Amino acid sequence: MARYLGYKRPKDLKRTMGHLMHYLGGHKWMFLLVAVLVLISTGANILGTYLLKPVINEFILPGDVKGLLAAVAGMAVLYLCGVTATFGYNQLMVITAQKVIKEIRQDLFAHVQKLPLKYYDAHTHGELMSRFTNDVDTVQEALNNSFTMVIQSSLTLTGTVVMLLVLNVYMSLIVIVFLCIMFFFIKWNGRRSKEHYDRQQAFLADINGFVEEMAAGQKVEKVFNHEEEDLKVFREKNEALRKASTKALGYSGMMVPSIVSLSYANYAVSACAGGLLAIAGLMDLGSLAAYLVYVRQSAMPLNQFTQQVNFILSALA
């Protein structure tokens, strides 16, 4: 599903990161444990894929059933450790994130209590409530999912590329070229999506303000017989919102299908090249099997990383 990319960057990223690290610093040991569990989870996934090479070359092809069962049992234990680590860091992250959000809400409420009356005259009640609900929920979403996902995606992408190079340096160039194409497409698409989402948000705010004004001023509108003119203005604003929304959703909606198509093309080219090398005796079957699995999982962390960075920037804003 396409994600909203219409974030606004924080005005002072360094200062904002300082504020966030102040809250995270109170739970540094918990975050360190989360990072270790993420490392274990990612390492188990990457190492488990590499084990396909010895399993195929040393047990399946020679017909060693005993060795195959032992190797499969070992892989099962490895993946079980990865699943346990994933469950552990997810639970720890939820608990820690809720504690941080609670502290942020407390500090926010204490700060609001100290604001002068002129601040309340210049800001609506809805805007203040939005700070406690929408804004804090955005930070919570980033803490619950985005931070761990960014770490995991970075480690997975790095580990996958390293293992591809270990298996076959020359074939890895195919994957690296496709990853570069995906990266530049994601960057271009994200910039275009953000541009149109920003316009959509502006038009939505405009039309909401107009409707609120009309609803509050119905008596004045009827006294001056201004219904037709106001309907014309509303239609213009509504059409502008429709165009901006269509373009925004059009660009964001093409992200996943395009990345999937590129990943399939990457897999097809790699499979053909690897098959030719295997036929020529320049690559063993186990290496080819492990290599193709790595190729299939190489695109996902890049896409996840880009999308989660957008959520983190939104939370920092």
Tab-separated table of N, CA and C in Angstrom, residues 169-297:
chain	number	residue	atom	x	y	z
A	169	VAL	N	31.541	-12.174	-7.274
A	169	VAL	CA	31.794	-10.733	-7.421
A	169	VAL	C	31.207	-10.188	-8.723
A	170	TYR	N	31.412	-10.895	-9.818
A	170	TYR	CA	30.999	-10.376	-11.125
A	170	TYR	C	29.474	-10.333	-11.266
A	171	MET	N	28.798	-11.376	-10.798
A	171	MET	CA	27.332	-11.372	-10.871
A	171	MET	C	26.723	-10.340	-9.940
A	172	SER	N	27.452	-9.989	-8.884
A	172	SER	CA	26.946	-8.987	-7.944
A	172	SER	C	26.775	-7.625	-8.610
A	173	LEU	N	27.553	-7.388	-9.672
A	173	LEU	CA	27.434	-6.113	-10.385
A	173	LEU	C	26.033	-5.929	-10.972
A	174	ILE	N	25.405	-7.044	-11.385
A	174	ILE	CA	24.042	-6.975	-11.923
A	174	ILE	C	23.097	-6.449	-10.855
A	175	VAL	N	23.183	-7.020	-9.648
A	175	VAL	CA	22.306	-6.617	-8.550
A	175	VAL	C	22.573	-5.175	-8.146
A	176	ILE	N	23.847	-4.791	-8.075
A	176	ILE	CA	24.194	-3.423	-7.675
A	176	ILE	C	23.635	-2.409	-8.670
A	177	VAL	N	23.701	-2.716	-9.969
A	177	VAL	CA	23.137	-1.818	-10.990
A	177	VAL	C	21.633	-1.664	-10.785
A	178	PHE	N	20.932	-2.785	-10.569
A	178	PHE	CA	19.481	-2.720	-10.360
A	178	PHE	C	19.143	-1.983	-9.065
A	179	LEU	N	19.928	-2.189	-8.006
A	179	LEU	CA	19.688	-1.486	-6.740
A	179	LEU	C	19.860	0.020	-6.916
A	180	CYS	N	20.854	0.427	-7.700
A	180	CYS	CA	21.053	1.854	-7.977
A	180	CYS	C	19.858	2.434	-8.739
A	181	ILE	N	19.354	1.673	-9.720
A	181	ILE	CA	18.167	2.119	-10.474
A	181	ILE	C	16.981	2.273	-9.524
A	182	MET	N	16.792	1.281	-8.631
A	182	MET	CA	15.689	1.341	-7.668
A	182	MET	C	15.834	2.547	-6.743
A	183	PHE	N	17.064	2.787	-6.283
A	183	PHE	CA	17.308	3.898	-5.364
A	183	PHE	C	16.950	5.231	-6.017
A	184	PHE	N	17.422	5.436	-7.233
A	184	PHE	CA	17.138	6.709	-7.911
A	184	PHE	C	15.652	6.842	-8.250
A	185	PHE	N	14.994	5.722	-8.569
A	185	PHE	CA	13.548	5.781	-8.834
A	185	PHE	C	12.783	6.137	-7.563
A	186	ILE	N	13.157	5.500	-6.436
A	186	ILE	CA	12.488	5.792	-5.163
A	186	ILE	C	12.686	7.258	-4.783
A	187	LYS	N	13.900	7.758	-4.986
A	187	LYS	CA	14.192	9.158	-4.662
A	187	LYS	C	13.373	10.096	-5.543
A	188	TRP	N	13.330	9.829	-6.850
A	188	TRP	CA	12.554	10.666	-7.775
A	188	TRP	C	11.064	10.589	-7.463
A	189	ASN	N	10.569	9.375	-7.262
A	189	ASN	CA	9.150	9.195	-6.988
A	189	ASN	C	8.754	9.823	-5.660
A	190	GLY	N	9.617	9.670	-4.650
A	190	GLY	CA	9.317	10.261	-3.346
A	190	GLY	C	9.261	11.769	-3.400
A	191	ARG	N	10.161	12.381	-4.179
A	191	ARG	CA	10.153	13.842	-4.308
A	191	ARG	C	8.892	14.324	-5.004
A	192	ARG	N	8.500	13.625	-6.074
A	192	ARG	CA	7.278	14.003	-6.790
A	192	ARG	C	6.036	13.783	-5.921
A	193	SER	N	6.008	12.658	-5.204
A	193	SER	CA	4.862	12.369	-4.336
A	193	SER	C	4.728	13.426	-3.248
A	194	LYS	N	5.863	13.778	-2.631
A	194	LYS	CA	5.836	14.781	-1.572
A	194	LYS	C	5.315	16.117	-2.085
A	195	GLU	N	5.764	16.489	-3.284
A	195	GLU	CA	5.325	17.762	-3.880
A	195	GLU	C	3.801	17.807	-4.028
A	196	HIS	N	3.225	16.733	-4.559
A	196	HIS	CA	1.784	16.707	-4.784
A	196	HIS	C	1.012	16.490	-3.481
A	197	TYR	N	1.603	15.727	-2.532
A	197	TYR	CA	0.937	15.563	-1.237
A	197	TYR	C	0.897	16.896	-0.477
A	198	ASP	N	1.958	17.686	-0.588
A	198	ASP	CA	1.959	19.008	0.044
A	198	ASP	C	0.859	19.887	-0.543
A	199	ARG	N	0.711	19.826	-1.882
A	199	ARG	CA	-0.355	20.591	-2.535
A	199	ARG	C	-1.722	20.061	-2.108
A	200	GLN	N	-1.841	18.751	-1.985
A	200	GLN	CA	-3.103	18.164	-1.537
A	200	GLN	C	-3.463	18.651	-0.135
A	201	GLN	N	-2.474	18.642	0.769
A	201	GLN	CA	-2.729	19.095	2.132
A	201	GLN	C	-3.134	20.571	2.161
A	202	ALA	N	-2.498	21.372	1.314
A	202	ALA	CA	-2.831	22.800	1.257
A	202	ALA	C	-4.260	23.010	0.749
A	203	PHE	N	-4.620	22.300	-0.314
A	203	PHE	CA	-5.983	22.418	-0.860
A	203	PHE	C	-7.018	21.867	0.116
A	204	LEU	N	-6.668	20.798	0.842
A	204	LEU	CA	-7.591	20.230	1.819
A	204	LEU	C	-7.845	21.209	2.964
A	205	ALA	N	-6.772	21.852	3.426
A	205	ALA	CA	-6.926	22.853	4.484
A	205	ALA	C	-7.769	24.032	3.984
A	206	ASP	N	-7.571	24.409	2.717
A	206	ASP	CA	-8.326	25.516	2.127
A	206	ASP	C	-9.808	25.189	2.051
A	207	ILE	N	-10.123	23.970	1.585
A	207	ILE	CA	-11.525	23.603	1.429
A	207	ILE	C	-12.199	23.395	2.788
A	208	ASN	N	-11.451	22.869	3.768
A	208	ASN	CA	-12.007	22.712	5.116
A	208	ASN	C	-12.315	24.064	5.747
A	209	GLY	N	-11.377	25.010	5.566
A	209	GLY	CA	-11.612	26.361	6.092
A	209	GLY	C	-12.814	27.021	5.444
A	210	PHE	N	-12.975	26.825	4.130
A	210	PHE	CA	-14.114	27.409	3.406
A	210	PHE	C	-15.433	26.818	3.893
A	211	VAL	N	-15.465	25.478	4.056
A	211	VAL	CA	-16.693	24.820	4.541
A	211	VAL	C	-17.035	25.276	5.944
A	212	GLU	N	-16.013	25.385	6.813
A	212	GLU	CA	-16.259	25.850	8.176
A	212	GLU	C	-16.810	27.272	8.181
A	213	GLU	N	-16.244	28.113	7.307
A	213	GLU	CA	-16.710	29.498	7.214
A	213	GLU	C	-18.157	29.562	6.716
A	214	MET	N	-18.477	28.741	5.735
A	214	MET	CA	-19.838	28.735	5.200
A	214	MET	C	-20.844	28.205	6.220
A	215	ALA	N	-20.424	27.148	6.961
A	215	ALA	CA	-21.318	26.574	7.963
A	215	ALA	C	-21.606	27.566	9.086
A	216	ALA	N	-20.566	28.306	9.470
A	216	ALA	CA	-20.747	29.289	10.550
A	216	ALA	C	-21.511	30.529	10.088
A	217	GLY	N	-21.433	30.832	8.786
A	217	GLY	CA	-22.064	32.067	8.285
A	217	GLY	C	-23.275	31.827	7.404
A	218	GLN	N	-24.041	30.767	7.708
A	218	GLN	CA	-25.204	30.439	6.884
A	218	GLN	C	-26.237	31.564	6.851
A	219	LYS	N	-26.429	32.205	7.963
A	219	LYS	CA	-27.424	33.282	8.020
A	219	LYS	C	-27.029	34.437	7.101
A	220	VAL	N	-25.763	34.824	7.156
A	220	VAL	CA	-25.279	35.921	6.321
A	220	VAL	C	-25.371	35.535	4.850
A	221	GLU	N	-25.021	34.270	4.536
A	221	GLU	CA	-25.066	33.787	3.162
A	221	GLU	C	-26.485	33.874	2.599
A	222	LYS	N	-27.473	33.490	3.401
A	222	LYS	CA	-28.855	33.495	2.929
A	222	LYS	C	-29.405	34.913	2.834
A	223	VAL	N	-28.989	35.767	3.762
A	223	VAL	CA	-29.467	37.157	3.727
A	223	VAL	C	-29.033	37.836	2.434
A	224	PHE	N	-27.804	37.589	2.013
A	224	PHE	CA	-27.274	38.240	0.807
A	224	PHE	C	-27.474	37.387	-0.456
A	225	ASN	N	-28.179	36.262	-0.308
A	225	ASN	CA	-28.493	35.392	-1.447
A	225	ASN	C	-27.218	35.009	-2.220
A	226	HIS	N	-26.237	34.513	-1.466
A	226	HIS	CA	-24.908	34.260	-2.021
A	226	HIS	C	-24.650	32.771	-2.260
A	227	GLU	N	-25.686	31.939	-2.286
A	227	GLU	CA	-25.512	30.490	-2.381
A	227	GLU	C	-24.820	30.062	-3.677
A	228	GLU	N	-25.271	30.613	-4.802
A	228	GLU	CA	-24.717	30.204	-6.094
A	228	GLU	C	-23.234	30.542	-6.218
A	229	GLU	N	-22.861	31.747	-5.762
A	229	GLU	CA	-21.461	32.171	-5.846
A	229	GLU	C	-20.576	31.290	-4.951
A	230	ASP	N	-21.083	30.996	-3.758
A	230	ASP	CA	-20.308	30.155	-2.840
A	230	ASP	C	-20.177	28.728	-3.364
A	231	LEU	N	-21.236	28.216	-3.992
A	231	LEU	CA	-21.173	26.881	-4.580
A	231	LEU	C	-20.149	26.826	-5.706
A	232	LYS	N	-20.075	27.906	-6.495
A	232	LYS	CA	-19.100	27.974	-7.578
A	232	LYS	C	-17.670	27.948	-7.027
A	233	VAL	N	-17.444	28.728	-5.958
A	233	VAL	CA	-16.112	28.758	-5.324
A	233	VAL	C	-15.771	27.386	-4.761
A	234	PHE	N	-16.746	26.732	-4.122
A	234	PHE	CA	-16.504	25.403	-3.542
A	234	PHE	C	-16.133	24.393	-4.625
A	235	ARG	N	-16.831	24.448	-5.759
A	235	ARG	CA	-16.547	23.530	-6.848
A	235	ARG	C	-15.124	23.709	-7.373
A	236	GLU	N	-14.674	24.953	-7.459
A	236	GLU	CA	-13.321	25.226	-7.919
A	236	GLU	C	-12.284	24.657	-6.941
A	237	LYS	N	-12.521	24.875	-5.642
A	237	LYS	CA	-11.598	24.360	-4.630
A	237	LYS	C	-11.616	22.830	-4.606
A	238	ASN	N	-12.803	22.261	-4.767
A	238	ASN	CA	-12.947	20.809	-4.757
A	238	ASN	C	-12.235	20.173	-5.961
A	239	GLU	N	-12.329	20.827	-7.120
A	239	GLU	CA	-11.666	20.326	-8.318
A	239	GLU	C	-10.144	20.404	-8.180
A	240	ALA	N	-9.666	21.497	-7.566
A	240	ALA	CA	-8.223	21.633	-7.343
A	240	ALA	C	-7.721	20.535	-6.405
A	241	LEU	N	-8.514	20.220	-5.374
A	241	LEU	CA	-8.156	19.146	-4.444
A	241	LEU	C	-8.151	17.796	-5.158
A	242	ARG	N	-9.128	17.578	-6.031
A	242	ARG	CA	-9.206	16.319	-6.765
A	242	ARG	C	-7.970	16.098	-7.639
A	243	LYS	N	-7.569	17.139	-8.362
A	243	LYS	CA	-6.403	17.027	-9.241
A	243	LYS	C	-5.130	16.739	-8.449
A	244	ALA	N	-4.954	17.477	-7.341
A	244	ALA	CA	-3.752	17.273	-6.522
A	244	ALA	C	-3.746	15.877	-5.903
A	245	SER	N	-4.903	15.414	-5.424
A	245	SER	CA	-4.998	14.084	-4.799
A	245	SER	C	-4.735	12.988	-5.826
A	246	THR	N	-5.275	13.173	-7.040
A	246	THR	CA	-5.077	12.173	-8.087
A	246	THR	C	-3.599	12.017	-8.422
A	247	LYS	N	-2.900	13.139	-8.561
A	247	LYS	CA	-1.472	13.071	-8.886
A	247	LYS	C	-0.664	12.500	-7.723
A	248	ALA	N	-1.021	12.916	-6.496
A	248	ALA	CA	-0.291	12.425	-5.329
A	248	ALA	C	-0.435	10.911	-5.184
A	249	LEU	N	-1.668	10.426	-5.272
A	249	LEU	CA	-1.906	8.999	-5.132
A	249	LEU	C	-1.378	8.223	-6.339
A	250	GLY	N	-1.394	8.875	-7.506
A	250	GLY	CA	-0.865	8.230	-8.705
A	250	GLY	C	0.615	7.962	-8.589
A	251	TYR	N	1.389	8.967	-8.117
A	251	TYR	CA	2.833	8.793	-7.973
A	251	TYR	C	3.170	7.809	-6.848
A	252	SER	N	2.513	7.963	-5.688
A	252	SER	CA	2.824	7.075	-4.565
A	252	SER	C	2.363	5.653	-4.848
A	253	GLY	N	1.256	5.514	-5.607
A	253	GLY	CA	0.738	4.185	-5.904
A	253	GLY	C	1.595	3.387	-6.868
A	254	MET	N	2.427	4.073	-7.649
A	254	MET	CA	3.276	3.363	-8.603
A	254	MET	C	4.601	2.918	-7.987
A	255	MET	N	4.855	3.296	-6.729
A	255	MET	CA	6.116	2.976	-6.077
A	255	MET	C	6.319	1.461	-5.954
A	256	VAL	N	5.388	0.799	-5.259
A	256	VAL	CA	5.546	-0.641	-4.994
A	256	VAL	C	5.531	-1.472	-6.273
A	257	PRO	N	4.556	-1.268	-7.201
A	257	PRO	CA	4.581	-2.067	-8.432
A	257	PRO	C	5.868	-1.893	-9.243
A	258	SER	N	6.397	-0.673	-9.281
A	258	SER	CA	7.625	-0.429	-10.042
A	258	SER	C	8.817	-1.141	-9.414
A	259	ILE	N	8.921	-1.059	-8.077
A	259	ILE	CA	10.032	-1.724	-7.384
A	259	ILE	C	9.919	-3.239	-7.545
A	260	VAL	N	8.687	-3.763	-7.456
A	260	VAL	CA	8.482	-5.204	-7.631
A	260	VAL	C	8.880	-5.634	-9.047
A	261	SER	N	8.492	-4.835	-10.037
A	261	SER	CA	8.838	-5.156	-11.429
A	261	SER	C	10.350	-5.146	-11.636
A	262	LEU	N	11.016	-4.139	-11.083
A	262	LEU	CA	12.475	-4.068	-11.192
A	262	LEU	C	13.142	-5.248	-10.487
A	263	SER	N	12.581	-5.655	-9.338
A	263	SER	CA	13.163	-6.787	-8.607
A	263	SER	C	12.981	-8.090	-9.382
A	264	TYR	N	11.833	-8.229	-10.069
A	264	TYR	CA	11.630	-9.415	-10.909
A	264	TYR	C	12.606	-9.426	-12.086
A	265	ALA	N	12.812	-8.263	-12.684
A	265	ALA	CA	13.769	-8.163	-13.786
A	265	ALA	C	15.180	-8.490	-13.294
A	266	ASN	N	15.510	-7.990	-12.127
A	266	ASN	CA	16.803	-8.275	-11.512
A	266	ASN	C	16.975	-9.783	-11.307
A	267	TYR	N	15.929	-10.414	-10.786
A	267	TYR	CA	15.981	-11.859	-10.536
A	267	TYR	C	16.126	-12.637	-11.841
A	268	ALA	N	15.366	-12.226	-12.865
A	268	ALA	CA	15.401	-12.940	-14.146
A	268	ALA	C	16.786	-12.855	-14.788
A	269	VAL	N	17.362	-11.651	-14.809
A	269	VAL	CA	18.687	-11.470	-15.404
A	269	VAL	C	19.742	-12.252	-14.613
A	270	SER	N	19.643	-12.182	-13.282
A	270	SER	CA	20.606	-12.899	-12.434
A	270	SER	C	20.475	-14.407	-12.607
A	271	ALA	N	19.225	-14.898	-12.716
A	271	ALA	CA	19.012	-16.340	-12.890
A	271	ALA	C	19.581	-16.826	-14.215
A	272	CYS	N	19.369	-16.056	-15.278
A	272	CYS	CA	19.905	-16.434	-16.597
A	272	CYS	C	21.433	-16.436	-16.592
A	273	ALA	N	22.019	-15.359	-16.033
A	273	ALA	CA	23.481	-15.271	-15.984
A	273	ALA	C	24.061	-16.378	-15.109
A	274	GLY	N	23.427	-16.615	-13.946
A	274	GLY	CA	23.905	-17.663	-13.050
A	274	GLY	C	23.765	-19.044	-13.662
A	275	GLY	N	22.654	-19.262	-14.395
A	275	GLY	CA	22.463	-20.552	-15.058
A	275	GLY	C	23.541	-20.816	-16.090
A	276	LEU	N	23.910	-19.799	-16.847
A	276	LEU	CA	24.967	-19.946	-17.858
A	276	LEU	C	26.312	-20.242	-17.201
A	277	LEU	N	26.578	-19.561	-16.078
A	277	LEU	CA	27.835	-19.813	-15.363
A	277	LEU	C	27.870	-21.229	-14.791
A	278	ALA	N	26.705	-21.678	-14.265
A	278	ALA	CA	26.640	-23.029	-13.697
A	278	ALA	C	26.843	-24.087	-14.784
A	279	ILE	N	26.252	-23.872	-15.968
A	279	ILE	CA	26.409	-24.812	-17.094
A	279	ILE	C	27.873	-24.859	-17.539
A	280	ALA	N	28.516	-23.689	-17.490
A	280	ALA	CA	29.922	-23.627	-17.915
A	280	ALA	C	30.870	-24.125	-16.831
A	281	GLY	N	30.331	-24.451	-15.654
A	281	GLY	CA	31.161	-24.946	-14.570
A	281	GLY	C	31.885	-23.862	-13.800
A	282	LEU	N	31.473	-22.607	-13.973
A	282	LEU	CA	32.125	-21.483	-13.288
A	282	LEU	C	31.434	-21.114	-11.974
A	283	MET	N	30.302	-21.791	-11.677
A	283	MET	CA	29.570	-21.510	-10.444
A	283	MET	C	28.856	-22.787	-10.017
A	284	ASP	N	29.000	-23.157	-8.726
A	284	ASP	CA	28.346	-24.384	-8.263
A	284	ASP	C	26.866	-24.138	-7.979
A	285	LEU	N	26.097	-25.209	-7.923
A	285	LEU	CA	24.645	-25.110	-7.791
A	285	LEU	C	24.228	-24.515	-6.450
A	286	GLY	N	24.951	-24.852	-5.394
A	286	GLY	CA	24.630	-24.316	-4.071
A	286	GLY	C	24.797	-22.810	-4.008
A	287	SER	N	25.895	-22.318	-4.586
A	287	SER	CA	26.128	-20.869	-4.616
A	287	SER	C	25.046	-20.158	-5.413
A	288	LEU	N	24.635	-20.772	-6.531
A	288	LEU	CA	23.596	-20.172	-7.371
A	288	LEU	C	22.268	-20.081	-6.621
A	289	ALA	N	21.895	-21.152	-5.900
A	289	ALA	CA	20.640	-21.158	-5.150
A	289	ALA	C	20.643	-20.077	-4.073
A	290	ALA	N	21.727	-20.017	-3.300
A	290	ALA	CA	21.823	-18.996	-2.249
A	290	ALA	C	21.838	-17.599	-2.854
A	291	TYR	N	22.553	-17.454	-3.960
A	291	TYR	CA	22.660	-16.151	-4.625
A	291	TYR	C	21.291	-15.650	-5.056
A	292	LEU	N	20.479	-16.510	-5.660
A	292	LEU	CA	19.170	-16.099	-6.158
A	292	LEU	C	18.220	-15.732	-5.021
A	293	VAL	N	18.338	-16.416	-3.876
A	293	VAL	CA	17.524	-16.052	-2.713
A	293	VAL	C	17.911	-14.655	-2.222
A	294	TYR	N	19.216	-14.385	-2.181
A	294	TYR	CA	19.678	-13.048	-1.790
A	294	TYR	C	19.164	-11.988	-2.769
A	295	VAL	N	19.152	-12.319	-4.052
A	295	VAL	CA	18.654	-11.369	-5.059
A	295	VAL	C	17.200	-11.033	-4.795
A	296	ARG	N	16.389	-12.058	-4.466
A	296	ARG	CA	14.964	-11.832	-4.216
A	296	ARG	C	14.734	-10.912	-3.017
A	297	GLN	N	15.598	-11.006	-2.005
A	297	GLN	CA	15.375	-10.226	-0.793
A	297	GLN	C	16.185	-8.925	-0.760
